[in-house]
PDB file of C-alpha atoms in Angstrom:
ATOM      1  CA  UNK A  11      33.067  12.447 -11.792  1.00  0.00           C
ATOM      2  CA  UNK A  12      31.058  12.895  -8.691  1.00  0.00           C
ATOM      3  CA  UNK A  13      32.053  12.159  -4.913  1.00  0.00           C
ATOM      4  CA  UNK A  14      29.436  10.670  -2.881  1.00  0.00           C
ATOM      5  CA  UNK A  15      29.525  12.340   0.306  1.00  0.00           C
ATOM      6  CA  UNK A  16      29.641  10.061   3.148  1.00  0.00           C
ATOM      7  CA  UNK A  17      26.648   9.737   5.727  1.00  0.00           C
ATOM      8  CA  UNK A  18      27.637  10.274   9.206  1.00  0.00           C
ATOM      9  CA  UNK A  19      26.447   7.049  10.806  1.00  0.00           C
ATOM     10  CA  UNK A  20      24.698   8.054  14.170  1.00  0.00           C
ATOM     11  CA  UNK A  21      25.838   5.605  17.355  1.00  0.00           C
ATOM     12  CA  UNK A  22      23.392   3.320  18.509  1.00  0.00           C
ATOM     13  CA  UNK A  23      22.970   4.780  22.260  1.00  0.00           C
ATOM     14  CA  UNK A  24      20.350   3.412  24.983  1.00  0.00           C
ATOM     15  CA  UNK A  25      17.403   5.115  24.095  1.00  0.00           C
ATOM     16  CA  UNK A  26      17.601   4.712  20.795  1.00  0.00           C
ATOM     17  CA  UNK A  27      17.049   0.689  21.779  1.00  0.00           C
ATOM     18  CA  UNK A  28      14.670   1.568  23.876  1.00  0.00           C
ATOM     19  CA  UNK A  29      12.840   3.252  21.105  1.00  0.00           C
ATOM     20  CA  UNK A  30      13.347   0.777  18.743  1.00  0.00           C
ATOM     21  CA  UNK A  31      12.292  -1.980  21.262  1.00  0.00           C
ATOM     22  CA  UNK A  32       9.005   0.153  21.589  1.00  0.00           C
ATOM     23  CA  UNK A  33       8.058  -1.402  17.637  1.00  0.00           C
ATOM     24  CA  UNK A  34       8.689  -4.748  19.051  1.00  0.00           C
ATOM     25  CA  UNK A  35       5.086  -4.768  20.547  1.00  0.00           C
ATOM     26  CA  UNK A  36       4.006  -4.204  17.549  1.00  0.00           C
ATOM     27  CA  UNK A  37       5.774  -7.601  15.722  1.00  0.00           C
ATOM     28  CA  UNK A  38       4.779  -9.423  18.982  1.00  0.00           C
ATOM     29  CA  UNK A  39       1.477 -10.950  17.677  1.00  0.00           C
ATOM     30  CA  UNK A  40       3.456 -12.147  14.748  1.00  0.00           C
ATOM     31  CA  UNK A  41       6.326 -13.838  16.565  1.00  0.00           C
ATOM     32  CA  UNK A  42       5.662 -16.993  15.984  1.00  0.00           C
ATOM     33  CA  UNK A  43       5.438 -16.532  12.005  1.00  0.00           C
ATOM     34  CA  UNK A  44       8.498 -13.861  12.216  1.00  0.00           C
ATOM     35  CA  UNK A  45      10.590 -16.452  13.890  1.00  0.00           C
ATOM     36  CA  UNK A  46       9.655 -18.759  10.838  1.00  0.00           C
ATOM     37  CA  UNK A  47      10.459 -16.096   8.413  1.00  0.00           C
ATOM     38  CA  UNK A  48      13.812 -15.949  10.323  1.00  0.00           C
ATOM     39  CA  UNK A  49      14.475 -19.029   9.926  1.00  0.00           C
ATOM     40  CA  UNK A  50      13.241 -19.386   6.082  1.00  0.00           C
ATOM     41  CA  UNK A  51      16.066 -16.486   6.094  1.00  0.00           C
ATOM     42  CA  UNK A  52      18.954 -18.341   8.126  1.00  0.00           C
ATOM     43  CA  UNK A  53      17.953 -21.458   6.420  1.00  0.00           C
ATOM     44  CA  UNK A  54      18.346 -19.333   2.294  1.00  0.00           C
ATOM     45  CA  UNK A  55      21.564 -18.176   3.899  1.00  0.00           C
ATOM     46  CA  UNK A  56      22.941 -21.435   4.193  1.00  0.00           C
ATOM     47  CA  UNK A  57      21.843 -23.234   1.388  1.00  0.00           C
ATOM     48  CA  UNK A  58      23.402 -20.370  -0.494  1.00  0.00           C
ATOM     49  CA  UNK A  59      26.742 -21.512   1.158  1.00  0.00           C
ATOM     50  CA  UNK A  60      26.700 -24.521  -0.486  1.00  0.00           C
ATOM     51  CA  UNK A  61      26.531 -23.578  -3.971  1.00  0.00           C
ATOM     52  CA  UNK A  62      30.085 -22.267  -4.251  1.00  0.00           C
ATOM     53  CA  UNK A  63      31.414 -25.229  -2.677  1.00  0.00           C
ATOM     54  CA  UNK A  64      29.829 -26.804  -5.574  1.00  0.00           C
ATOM     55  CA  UNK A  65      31.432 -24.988  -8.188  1.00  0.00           C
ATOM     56  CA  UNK A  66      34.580 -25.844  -6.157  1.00  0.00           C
ATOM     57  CA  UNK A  67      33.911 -29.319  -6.850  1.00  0.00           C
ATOM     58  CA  UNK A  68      33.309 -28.775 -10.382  1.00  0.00           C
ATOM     59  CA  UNK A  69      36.386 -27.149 -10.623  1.00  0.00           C
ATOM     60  CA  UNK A  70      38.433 -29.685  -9.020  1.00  0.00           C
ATOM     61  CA  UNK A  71      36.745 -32.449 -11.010  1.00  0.00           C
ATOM     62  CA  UNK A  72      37.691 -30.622 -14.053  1.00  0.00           C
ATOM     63  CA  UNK A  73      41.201 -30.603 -13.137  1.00  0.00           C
ATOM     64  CA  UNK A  74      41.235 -34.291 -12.041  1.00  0.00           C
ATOM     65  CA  UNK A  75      39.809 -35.229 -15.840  1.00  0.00           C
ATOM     66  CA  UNK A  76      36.685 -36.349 -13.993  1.00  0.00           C
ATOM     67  CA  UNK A  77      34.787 -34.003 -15.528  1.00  0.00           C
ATOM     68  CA  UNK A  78      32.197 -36.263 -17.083  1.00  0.00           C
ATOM     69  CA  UNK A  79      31.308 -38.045 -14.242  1.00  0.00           C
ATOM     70  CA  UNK A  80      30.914 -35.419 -11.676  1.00  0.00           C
ATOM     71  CA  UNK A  81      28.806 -32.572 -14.213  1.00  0.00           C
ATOM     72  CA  UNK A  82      26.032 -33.897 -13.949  1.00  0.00           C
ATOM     73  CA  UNK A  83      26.085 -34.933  -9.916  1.00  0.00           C
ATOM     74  CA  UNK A  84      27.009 -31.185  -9.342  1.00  0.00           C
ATOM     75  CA  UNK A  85      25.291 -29.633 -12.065  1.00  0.00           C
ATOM     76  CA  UNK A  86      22.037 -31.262 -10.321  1.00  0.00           C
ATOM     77  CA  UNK A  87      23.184 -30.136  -7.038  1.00  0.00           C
ATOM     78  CA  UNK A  88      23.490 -26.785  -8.005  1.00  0.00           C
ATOM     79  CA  UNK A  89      19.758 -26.526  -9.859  1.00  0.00           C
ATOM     80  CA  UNK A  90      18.727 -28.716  -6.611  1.00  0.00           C
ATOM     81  CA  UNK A  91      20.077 -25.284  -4.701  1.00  0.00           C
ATOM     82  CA  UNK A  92      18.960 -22.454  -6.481  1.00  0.00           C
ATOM     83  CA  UNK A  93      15.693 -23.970  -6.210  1.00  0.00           C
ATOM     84  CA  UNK A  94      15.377 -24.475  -2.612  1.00  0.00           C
ATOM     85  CA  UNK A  95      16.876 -21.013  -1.899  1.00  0.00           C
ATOM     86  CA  UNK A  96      14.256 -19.495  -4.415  1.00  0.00           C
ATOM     87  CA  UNK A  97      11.887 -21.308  -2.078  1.00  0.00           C
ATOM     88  CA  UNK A  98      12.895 -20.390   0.944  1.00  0.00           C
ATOM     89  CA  UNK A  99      13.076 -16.581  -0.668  1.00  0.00           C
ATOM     90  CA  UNK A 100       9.547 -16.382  -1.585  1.00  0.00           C
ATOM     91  CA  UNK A 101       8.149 -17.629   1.645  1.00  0.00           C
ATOM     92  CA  UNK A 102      10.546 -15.355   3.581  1.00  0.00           C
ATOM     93  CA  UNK A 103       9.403 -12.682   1.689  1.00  0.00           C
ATOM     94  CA  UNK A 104       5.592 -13.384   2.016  1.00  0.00           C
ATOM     95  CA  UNK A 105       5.959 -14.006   5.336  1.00  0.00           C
ATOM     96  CA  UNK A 106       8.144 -10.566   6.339  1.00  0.00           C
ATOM     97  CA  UNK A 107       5.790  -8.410   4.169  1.00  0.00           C
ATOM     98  CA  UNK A 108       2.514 -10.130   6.009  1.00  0.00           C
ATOM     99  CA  UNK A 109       4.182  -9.097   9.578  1.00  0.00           C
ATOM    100  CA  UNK A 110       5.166  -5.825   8.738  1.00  0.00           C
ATOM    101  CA  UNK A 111       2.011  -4.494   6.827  1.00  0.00           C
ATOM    102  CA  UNK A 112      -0.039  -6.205   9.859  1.00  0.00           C
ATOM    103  CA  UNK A 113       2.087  -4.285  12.344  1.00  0.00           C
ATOM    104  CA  UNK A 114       2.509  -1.235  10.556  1.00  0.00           C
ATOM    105  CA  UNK A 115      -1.703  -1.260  10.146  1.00  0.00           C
ATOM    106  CA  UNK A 116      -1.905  -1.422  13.870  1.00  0.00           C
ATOM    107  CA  UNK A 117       0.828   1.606  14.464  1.00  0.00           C
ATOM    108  CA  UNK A 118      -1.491   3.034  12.108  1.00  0.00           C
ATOM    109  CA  UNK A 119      -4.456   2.790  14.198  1.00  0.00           C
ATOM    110  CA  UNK A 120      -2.924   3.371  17.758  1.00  0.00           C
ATOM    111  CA  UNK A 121      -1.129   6.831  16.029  1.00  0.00           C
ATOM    112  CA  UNK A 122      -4.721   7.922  14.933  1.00  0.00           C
ATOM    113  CA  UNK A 123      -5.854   7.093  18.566  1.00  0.00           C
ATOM    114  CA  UNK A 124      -3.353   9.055  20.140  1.00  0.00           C
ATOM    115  CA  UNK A 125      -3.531  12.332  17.456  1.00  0.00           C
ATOM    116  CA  UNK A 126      -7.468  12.333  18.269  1.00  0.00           C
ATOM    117  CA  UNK A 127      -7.129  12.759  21.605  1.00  0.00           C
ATOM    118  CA  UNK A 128      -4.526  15.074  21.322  1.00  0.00           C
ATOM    119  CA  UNK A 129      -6.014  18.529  22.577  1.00  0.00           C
ATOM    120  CA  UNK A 130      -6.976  21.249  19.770  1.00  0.00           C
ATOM    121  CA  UNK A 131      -4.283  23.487  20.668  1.00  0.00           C
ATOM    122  CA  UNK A 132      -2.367  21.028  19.629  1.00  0.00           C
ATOM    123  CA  UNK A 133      -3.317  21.501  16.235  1.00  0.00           C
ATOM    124  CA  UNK A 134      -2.933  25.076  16.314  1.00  0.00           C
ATOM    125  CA  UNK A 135       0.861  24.919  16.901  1.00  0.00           C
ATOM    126  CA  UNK A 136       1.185  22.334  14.369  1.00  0.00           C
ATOM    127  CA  UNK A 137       0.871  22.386  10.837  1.00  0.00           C
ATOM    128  CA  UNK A 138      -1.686  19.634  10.198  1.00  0.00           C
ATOM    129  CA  UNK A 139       0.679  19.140   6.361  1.00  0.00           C
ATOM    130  CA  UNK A 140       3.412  18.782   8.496  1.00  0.00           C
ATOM    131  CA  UNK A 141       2.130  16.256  10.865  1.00  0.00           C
ATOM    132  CA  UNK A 142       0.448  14.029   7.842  1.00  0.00           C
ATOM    133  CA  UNK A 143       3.669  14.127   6.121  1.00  0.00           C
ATOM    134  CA  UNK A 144       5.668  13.729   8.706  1.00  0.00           C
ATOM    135  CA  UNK A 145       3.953  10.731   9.920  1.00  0.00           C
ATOM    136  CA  UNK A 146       3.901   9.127   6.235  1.00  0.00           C
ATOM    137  CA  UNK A 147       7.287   9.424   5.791  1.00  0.00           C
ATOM    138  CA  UNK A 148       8.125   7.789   9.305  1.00  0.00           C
ATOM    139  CA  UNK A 149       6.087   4.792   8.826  1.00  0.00           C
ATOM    140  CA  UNK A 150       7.163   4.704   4.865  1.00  0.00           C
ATOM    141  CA  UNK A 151      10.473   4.426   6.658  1.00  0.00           C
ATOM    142  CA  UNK A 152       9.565   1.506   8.756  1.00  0.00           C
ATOM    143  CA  UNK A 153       8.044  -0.438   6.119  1.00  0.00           C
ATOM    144  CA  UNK A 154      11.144  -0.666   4.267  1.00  0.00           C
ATOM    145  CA  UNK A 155      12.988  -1.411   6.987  1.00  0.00           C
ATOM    146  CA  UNK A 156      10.305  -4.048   7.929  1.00  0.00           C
ATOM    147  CA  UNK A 157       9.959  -5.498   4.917  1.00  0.00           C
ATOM    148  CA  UNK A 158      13.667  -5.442   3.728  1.00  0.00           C
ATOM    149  CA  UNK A 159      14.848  -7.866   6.860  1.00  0.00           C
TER     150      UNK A 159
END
């Protein structure tokens, strides 16, 4: 049987917001259609809060011998619910993957910028493998994180 070790969690301290606040000029464009995707989100969240009430329902109706009546109110309700939150789902993701890959493509661009002007000593001290890979994994990183919201 194997343990899982357990990941130190790092604390969330000052300037790591103010890092992580930096990306928010990169969403900024997209607010407008984030704040939708948000609330696509929010909205899936709720809707998915009424479905066990449902079953509740159909519980209880089973119990009061009003089974009949009630299975096919709630047994509409509940189709009614997975298909909004599907709904909602899809667009959410659409829209979350459209922000980040837009965002992410203009990180790109303004990390190129910056590494071209960097001076050539620069690239001396650096291991140009390192520095690709590096950069890949970083951005890899904020993709999923993008895209996983």
């Amino acid at each position: 049987m194997s343990v899982k070790a357990e990941v130190p969690s790092k604390k969330i301290t000052l300037t790591g917001l103010k890092n992580a606040f930096k990306l928010y000029r990169y969403i900024r464009p997209y607010t407008l259609i984030f704040s939708f995707g948000m609330f696509l989100l929010f909205g899936g969240s709720l809707v998915s809060l009424a479905f066990p009430k449902l079953l509740g329902d159909l519980v209880t109706a089973g119990n009061e011998g009003t089974l009949t009546e009630s299975l096919n109110r709630i047994g509409l309700f509940l189709v009614l619910i997975i298909v909004v939150q599907s709904v909602f789902s899809y667009f959410r993701t659409i829209i979350f993957v459209n922000v980040s890959e837009k965002s992410l493509a203009t990180l790109r661009q303004d990390t190129y910028n910056h590494l071209i002007k960097l001076p050539l000593k620069f690239f001396e001290q650096k291991r140009v493998g390192e520095l690709n890979s590096r950069i890949s994994a970083d951005i890899s990183l904020l993709q999923d994180t993008l895209t996983s919201t």
